[in-house]
Amino acid sequence: MKLVFAGTPEVAVPALDALIASGRHEVAAVVTRPDAPAGRGRRLVASPVAERAEEAGIEVLKPASPRDPAFLERLKEIGPDCCPVVAYGALLPRVALDIPAHGWVNLHFSLLPAWRGAAPVQHSIMSGDEITGASTFLIEEGLDSGPVYGTVTEEIRPTDTSGDLLTRLAFAGSGLLAATMDGIADGTLKAVPQPAEGITLAPKITVEDAKVDWAAPALRVDRVVRGCTPAPGAWTVFRGERLKLVQVKPVPERTDLAPGGLAVGKNSVHVGTGSYAVELLWVQAQGKKPMRAADWARGARIAEGESLGG
């Protein structure tokens, strides 16, 4: 088939690579978000998908909106059979959805209908799921509600951050997306409607969602930290300033600390929760680089009775 791939961040690059390498299909063009300011100089930088496409000599389309008439006209001129999508980052209008004969097929990082929305991996970890995966489905105008072509499953490991898990899913999902394109081309793969039961939503994680509640159980604290790493970053308050929590570890044997209460040892920092303590392993104070929590505590000279959470 002739394909137009739509995607923007680094997590979409493995799928683009898989389609380029498959040899069965022609990636005629790539659609991605416009260049965005980045770094201290705030200079405009192309998306990771745009950079990869340019390296491969593929035409790159960067419409400000997928409703842009010039973009829609160019898409019609290219005449794709199908448009595979991975984390493109913009809602597609019906007029765009109708252009390719086989529609737009999205690689979504959950086992649909679970975790429809922008942050499926973060919500899966924060909710304590043990298994997740990726799904390919036909995009329709509802939120991730289209019929499903295929899935792969992935175990969520006890120390996985959303970054860890998303990286594994990006590579597992790239093979799934390529196989889905093959099945559509062969006519051997049919999309199956999602069940009406088991629908959960995964809206974007806000900075406020990432604030740790020390009255919650230790397992919940650990899940919030892992689910919000690397972005937007779990955090708490210490001496009126925000302290980012990069990595923690539950300590079931320690139950003597009140929620938010600090206990500083020679090489350890424990914090009380609503159940048992967690150990702070890595933190990041405002204006500082990430550091070991024990080093942060020594530098902060934490006094007896001080706590986290404000």
Tab-separated table of C-alpha atoms in Angstrom:
chain	number	residue	atom	x	y	z
A	1	MET	CA	0.000	0.000	0.000
A	2	LYS	CA	0.928	3.642	-0.334
A	3	LEU	CA	1.111	5.062	3.190
A	4	VAL	CA	1.169	8.509	4.760
A	5	PHE	CA	2.478	8.176	8.323
A	6	ALA	CA	1.319	10.616	11.011
A	7	GLY	CA	3.310	11.025	14.236
A	8	THR	CA	5.316	13.531	16.217
A	9	PRO	CA	7.392	12.468	19.296
A	10	GLU	CA	10.312	10.080	19.730
A	11	VAL	CA	7.950	7.266	20.735
A	12	ALA	CA	6.537	7.268	17.174
A	13	VAL	CA	9.914	6.807	15.464
A	14	PRO	CA	10.202	2.995	15.916
A	15	ALA	CA	6.884	2.529	14.091
A	16	LEU	CA	8.001	4.755	11.224
A	17	ASP	CA	11.265	2.798	11.038
A	18	ALA	CA	9.363	-0.508	10.966
A	19	LEU	CA	7.181	0.639	8.070
A	20	ILE	CA	10.160	1.960	6.108
A	21	ALA	CA	12.044	-1.323	6.690
A	22	SER	CA	9.126	-3.631	5.904
A	23	GLY	CA	9.666	-3.416	2.159
A	24	ARG	CA	6.006	-4.174	1.500
A	25	HIS	CA	4.665	-0.627	1.563
A	26	GLU	CA	5.681	2.796	0.316
A	27	VAL	CA	5.830	5.535	2.959
A	28	ALA	CA	5.046	8.372	0.540
A	29	ALA	CA	4.931	11.163	3.133
A	30	VAL	CA	4.885	11.942	6.837
A	31	VAL	CA	2.488	14.263	8.669
A	32	THR	CA	3.789	15.789	11.901
A	33	ARG	CA	3.250	18.774	14.157
A	34	PRO	CA	4.918	22.075	13.185
A	35	ASP	CA	8.414	22.867	14.467
A	36	ALA	CA	8.264	23.922	18.128
A	37	PRO	CA	10.532	26.074	20.342
A	38	ALA	CA	12.911	24.047	22.499
A	39	GLY	CA	15.924	24.518	24.757
A	40	ARG	CA	17.141	27.638	26.511
A	41	GLY	CA	17.351	29.579	23.285
A	42	ARG	CA	13.764	28.591	22.413
A	43	ARG	CA	14.761	28.074	18.798
A	44	LEU	CA	12.375	26.182	16.536
A	45	VAL	CA	13.144	22.464	16.347
A	46	ALA	CA	11.624	19.823	14.073
A	47	SER	CA	9.839	16.874	15.683
A	48	PRO	CA	11.716	13.558	16.023
A	49	VAL	CA	9.442	12.056	13.350
A	50	ALA	CA	10.179	14.941	10.961
A	51	GLU	CA	13.914	14.507	11.494
A	52	ARG	CA	13.731	10.756	10.826
A	53	ALA	CA	11.615	11.246	7.694
A	54	GLU	CA	14.010	13.861	6.327
A	55	GLU	CA	16.934	11.470	6.911
A	56	ALA	CA	15.049	8.861	4.881
A	57	GLY	CA	14.243	11.318	2.088
A	58	ILE	CA	10.494	11.233	2.745
A	59	GLU	CA	8.264	14.259	2.132
A	60	VAL	CA	7.265	15.956	5.407
A	61	LEU	CA	3.965	17.797	5.872
A	62	LYS	CA	3.657	20.118	8.894
A	63	PRO	CA	0.170	21.643	8.814
A	64	ALA	CA	-0.729	24.046	11.627
A	65	SER	CA	-4.027	22.150	11.642
A	66	PRO	CA	-5.127	18.990	9.807
A	67	ARG	CA	-8.085	21.089	8.640
A	68	ASP	CA	-5.708	23.263	6.598
A	69	PRO	CA	-7.083	23.273	2.995
A	70	ALA	CA	-3.583	23.193	1.480
A	71	PHE	CA	-2.697	20.132	3.570
A	72	LEU	CA	-5.929	18.338	2.641
A	73	GLU	CA	-5.338	19.080	-1.018
A	74	ARG	CA	-1.780	17.694	-0.853
A	75	LEU	CA	-3.030	14.574	0.932
A	76	LYS	CA	-5.541	14.005	-1.880
A	77	GLU	CA	-2.773	14.446	-4.456
A	78	ILE	CA	-0.608	11.820	-2.740
A	79	GLY	CA	-3.594	9.461	-2.613
A	80	PRO	CA	-2.615	7.163	0.275
A	81	ASP	CA	-4.287	3.779	0.649
A	82	CYS	CA	-3.948	4.023	4.435
A	83	CYS	CA	-2.583	6.450	7.034
A	84	PRO	CA	-0.938	4.786	10.063
A	85	VAL	CA	-0.808	7.057	13.128
A	86	VAL	CA	1.313	7.069	16.294
A	87	ALA	CA	0.986	9.984	18.746
A	88	TYR	CA	0.357	12.608	16.080
A	89	GLY	CA	-1.102	15.077	18.582
A	90	ALA	CA	-4.037	16.672	16.718
A	91	LEU	CA	-7.665	15.711	16.108
A	92	LEU	CA	-8.386	14.617	12.562
A	93	PRO	CA	-11.511	16.039	10.878
A	94	ARG	CA	-13.913	13.834	8.960
A	95	VAL	CA	-12.765	15.307	5.634
A	96	ALA	CA	-9.233	14.021	6.351
A	97	LEU	CA	-10.419	10.651	7.669
A	98	ASP	CA	-12.276	10.006	4.407
A	99	ILE	CA	-9.289	10.496	2.062
A	100	PRO	CA	-7.440	7.135	2.349
A	101	ALA	CA	-9.413	4.106	1.144
A	102	HIS	CA	-8.529	2.123	4.294
A	103	GLY	CA	-8.778	5.077	6.669
A	104	TRP	CA	-6.367	6.130	9.419
A	105	VAL	CA	-5.107	3.321	11.680
A	106	ASN	CA	-3.849	4.344	15.106
A	107	LEU	CA	-1.309	2.559	17.304
A	108	HIS	CA	-2.541	3.216	20.855
A	109	PHE	CA	-0.588	2.184	23.950
A	110	SER	CA	-3.247	0.296	25.880
A	111	LEU	CA	-5.456	-2.759	25.526
A	112	LEU	CA	-8.603	-1.041	24.300
A	113	PRO	CA	-11.224	-0.267	25.508
A	114	ALA	CA	-9.088	0.295	28.611
A	115	TRP	CA	-7.399	3.678	28.915
A	116	ARG	CA	-8.775	5.656	26.009
A	117	GLY	CA	-7.132	9.080	25.871
A	118	ALA	CA	-3.852	10.964	25.885
A	119	ALA	CA	-1.983	9.253	28.759
A	120	PRO	CA	-2.760	5.513	28.755
A	121	VAL	CA	0.655	4.356	29.981
A	122	GLN	CA	0.748	6.801	32.919
A	123	HIS	CA	-2.766	5.887	34.043
A	124	SER	CA	-2.069	2.170	33.711
A	125	ILE	CA	0.912	2.394	36.068
A	126	MET	CA	-0.797	4.786	38.481
A	127	SER	CA	-3.798	2.448	38.716
A	128	GLY	CA	-1.676	-0.560	39.556
A	129	ASP	CA	-2.339	-2.602	36.394
A	130	GLU	CA	-0.141	-5.673	36.040
A	131	ILE	CA	-0.632	-6.110	32.288
A	132	THR	CA	-1.012	-3.538	29.528
A	133	GLY	CA	-0.208	-3.525	25.824
A	134	ALA	CA	-0.823	-1.791	22.531
A	135	SER	CA	-3.719	-1.844	20.069
A	136	THR	CA	-4.177	-0.899	16.442
A	137	PHE	CA	-7.607	0.464	15.593
A	138	LEU	CA	-9.465	2.306	12.855
A	139	ILE	CA	-9.826	5.959	13.812
A	140	GLU	CA	-13.344	7.350	13.913
A	141	GLU	CA	-14.577	10.627	15.330
A	142	GLY	CA	-15.063	9.264	18.889
A	143	LEU	CA	-12.188	9.167	21.412
A	144	ASP	CA	-10.158	6.008	20.669
A	145	SER	CA	-13.445	4.176	20.140
A	146	GLY	CA	-12.920	2.638	16.697
A	147	PRO	CA	-12.839	-1.090	15.893
A	148	VAL	CA	-9.598	-2.914	16.766
A	149	TYR	CA	-7.337	-4.745	14.289
A	150	GLY	CA	-4.865	-6.298	16.718
A	151	THR	CA	-3.142	-6.156	20.103
A	152	VAL	CA	0.113	-7.076	21.828
A	153	THR	CA	0.446	-7.444	25.588
A	154	GLU	CA	3.229	-6.260	27.894
A	155	GLU	CA	3.849	-6.985	31.584
A	156	ILE	CA	4.216	-3.950	33.838
A	157	ARG	CA	7.315	-4.538	35.959
A	158	PRO	CA	7.403	-3.455	39.623
A	159	THR	CA	9.928	-0.676	38.986
A	160	ASP	CA	8.665	0.497	35.575
A	161	THR	CA	8.310	4.234	35.029
A	162	SER	CA	5.998	5.435	32.281
A	163	GLY	CA	9.136	6.196	30.264
A	164	ASP	CA	10.427	2.627	30.643
A	165	LEU	CA	7.103	1.086	29.700
A	166	LEU	CA	6.422	3.441	26.808
A	167	THR	CA	9.814	2.628	25.285
A	168	ARG	CA	9.057	-1.114	25.322
A	169	LEU	CA	5.554	-0.568	23.945
A	170	ALA	CA	6.887	1.661	21.173
A	171	PHE	CA	9.053	-1.184	19.859
A	172	ALA	CA	6.479	-3.950	20.421
A	173	GLY	CA	3.807	-1.758	18.873
A	174	SER	CA	5.913	-0.979	15.816
A	175	GLY	CA	5.790	-4.649	14.811
A	176	LEU	CA	2.054	-4.743	15.473
A	177	LEU	CA	1.458	-1.690	13.265
A	178	ALA	CA	3.529	-3.140	10.421
A	179	ALA	CA	1.660	-6.467	10.693
A	180	THR	CA	-1.645	-4.588	10.691
A	181	MET	CA	-0.688	-2.813	7.442
A	182	ASP	CA	0.194	-6.209	5.926
A	183	GLY	CA	-3.141	-7.700	6.982
A	184	ILE	CA	-5.142	-4.780	5.601
A	185	ALA	CA	-3.231	-4.970	2.308
A	186	ASP	CA	-3.825	-8.731	2.055
A	187	GLY	CA	-7.483	-8.441	3.001
A	188	THR	CA	-6.907	-10.994	5.774
A	189	LEU	CA	-7.456	-8.637	8.715
A	190	LYS	CA	-10.812	-7.227	9.783
A	191	ALA	CA	-11.360	-4.683	12.551
A	192	VAL	CA	-13.536	-5.892	15.445
A	193	PRO	CA	-15.768	-3.437	17.375
A	194	GLN	CA	-14.639	-2.702	20.920
A	195	PRO	CA	-16.739	-4.189	23.731
A	196	ALA	CA	-19.091	-1.841	25.544
A	197	GLU	CA	-17.753	-3.029	28.934
A	198	GLY	CA	-14.371	-2.194	30.446
A	199	ILE	CA	-14.043	1.338	29.102
A	200	THR	CA	-11.681	3.524	31.141
A	201	LEU	CA	-10.406	6.997	30.319
A	202	ALA	CA	-6.832	8.302	30.426
A	203	PRO	CA	-6.845	12.104	30.197
A	204	LYS	CA	-3.588	14.040	30.087
A	205	ILE	CA	-1.777	14.057	33.456
A	206	THR	CA	-1.630	17.589	34.855
A	207	VAL	CA	1.017	19.012	37.151
A	208	GLU	CA	-1.547	19.000	39.960
A	209	ASP	CA	-2.271	15.285	39.320
A	210	ALA	CA	1.452	14.649	39.853
A	211	LYS	CA	1.504	16.123	43.370
A	212	VAL	CA	2.103	13.341	45.900
A	213	ASP	CA	-0.458	12.870	48.670
A	214	TRP	CA	1.498	11.526	51.635
A	215	ALA	CA	-1.723	10.399	53.335
A	216	ALA	CA	-2.173	7.866	50.532
A	217	PRO	CA	-0.767	4.330	50.952
A	218	ALA	CA	2.886	3.740	50.066
A	219	LEU	CA	1.984	1.687	46.994
A	220	ARG	CA	-0.075	4.603	45.657
A	221	VAL	CA	2.807	7.015	46.259
A	222	ASP	CA	5.186	4.690	44.409
A	223	ARG	CA	2.766	4.348	41.479
A	224	VAL	CA	2.267	8.104	41.162
A	225	VAL	CA	6.035	8.686	41.124
A	226	ARG	CA	6.621	5.961	38.521
A	227	GLY	CA	3.610	6.932	36.430
A	228	CYS	CA	4.635	10.601	36.309
A	229	THR	CA	8.283	9.890	35.416
A	230	PRO	CA	9.686	11.396	33.246
A	231	ALA	CA	6.739	13.738	32.638
A	232	PRO	CA	5.209	15.763	34.139
A	233	GLY	CA	7.295	14.656	37.145
A	234	ALA	CA	5.926	13.764	40.591
A	235	TRP	CA	6.519	16.423	43.228
A	236	THR	CA	5.952	17.543	46.793
A	237	VAL	CA	6.672	20.666	48.839
A	238	PHE	CA	9.626	21.142	51.207
A	239	ARG	CA	10.217	24.454	53.001
A	240	GLY	CA	7.757	26.137	50.699
A	241	GLU	CA	9.492	25.060	47.493
A	242	ARG	CA	8.710	22.306	45.048
A	243	LEU	CA	10.788	19.123	45.313
A	244	LYS	CA	10.620	16.728	42.394
A	245	LEU	CA	10.524	13.024	43.271
A	246	VAL	CA	12.457	11.037	40.680
A	247	GLN	CA	12.528	7.595	42.307
A	248	VAL	CA	11.175	6.102	45.533
A	249	LYS	CA	11.039	2.608	47.008
A	250	PRO	CA	8.386	1.226	49.392
A	251	VAL	CA	9.754	0.138	52.792
A	252	PRO	CA	7.055	-2.139	54.292
A	253	GLU	CA	9.020	-2.819	57.489
A	254	ARG	CA	8.931	0.842	58.577
A	255	THR	CA	5.595	1.999	60.023
A	256	ASP	CA	6.632	4.567	62.651
A	257	LEU	CA	6.439	7.744	60.517
A	258	ALA	CA	3.440	10.028	60.155
A	259	PRO	CA	2.373	10.932	56.584
A	260	GLY	CA	5.058	13.251	55.160
A	261	GLY	CA	7.318	12.781	58.193
A	262	LEU	CA	11.037	12.572	57.423
A	263	ALA	CA	13.662	10.265	58.918
A	264	VAL	CA	17.204	10.891	57.694
A	265	GLY	CA	19.864	8.211	58.159
A	266	LYS	CA	23.502	8.225	57.128
A	267	ASN	CA	22.674	6.959	53.629
A	268	SER	CA	18.884	6.944	53.528
A	269	VAL	CA	15.850	9.212	53.622
A	270	HIS	CA	12.511	7.717	54.636
A	271	VAL	CA	9.107	9.422	54.382
A	272	GLY	CA	5.900	8.364	56.070
A	273	THR	CA	2.720	7.653	54.098
A	274	GLY	CA	-0.795	6.518	54.933
A	275	SER	CA	0.500	2.942	55.344
A	276	TYR	CA	4.242	2.269	55.662
A	277	ALA	CA	7.228	4.393	54.668
A	278	VAL	CA	8.884	4.937	51.315
A	279	GLU	CA	12.566	5.591	50.807
A	280	LEU	CA	13.508	8.562	48.657
A	281	LEU	CA	16.180	7.402	46.207
A	282	TRP	CA	16.492	10.312	43.764
A	283	VAL	CA	15.084	13.844	44.035
A	284	GLN	CA	15.470	17.159	42.255
A	285	ALA	CA	15.275	20.467	44.108
A	286	GLN	CA	14.229	23.635	42.304
A	287	GLY	CA	17.007	24.937	40.074
A	288	LYS	CA	19.153	21.829	40.679
A	289	LYS	CA	19.988	18.659	38.795
A	290	PRO	CA	18.625	15.279	39.981
A	291	MET	CA	20.635	13.917	42.911
A	292	ARG	CA	20.637	11.066	45.379
A	293	ALA	CA	18.197	11.795	48.150
A	294	ALA	CA	20.809	11.193	50.850
A	295	ASP	CA	23.044	13.873	49.286
A	296	TRP	CA	20.092	16.270	49.060
A	297	ALA	CA	19.225	15.672	52.719
A	298	ARG	CA	22.797	16.320	53.860
A	299	GLY	CA	22.891	19.570	51.927
A	300	ALA	CA	19.468	20.643	53.209
A	301	ARG	CA	20.414	19.882	56.857
A	302	ILE	CA	16.951	18.612	57.667
A	303	ALA	CA	15.941	19.286	61.252
A	304	GLU	CA	14.013	16.882	63.460
A	305	GLY	CA	10.281	17.319	62.972
A	306	GLU	CA	10.456	18.669	59.408
A	307	SER	CA	8.169	17.031	56.851
A	308	LEU	CA	7.229	16.930	53.186
A	309	GLY	CA	3.955	18.113	51.737
A	310	GLY	CA	3.608	21.623	53.189
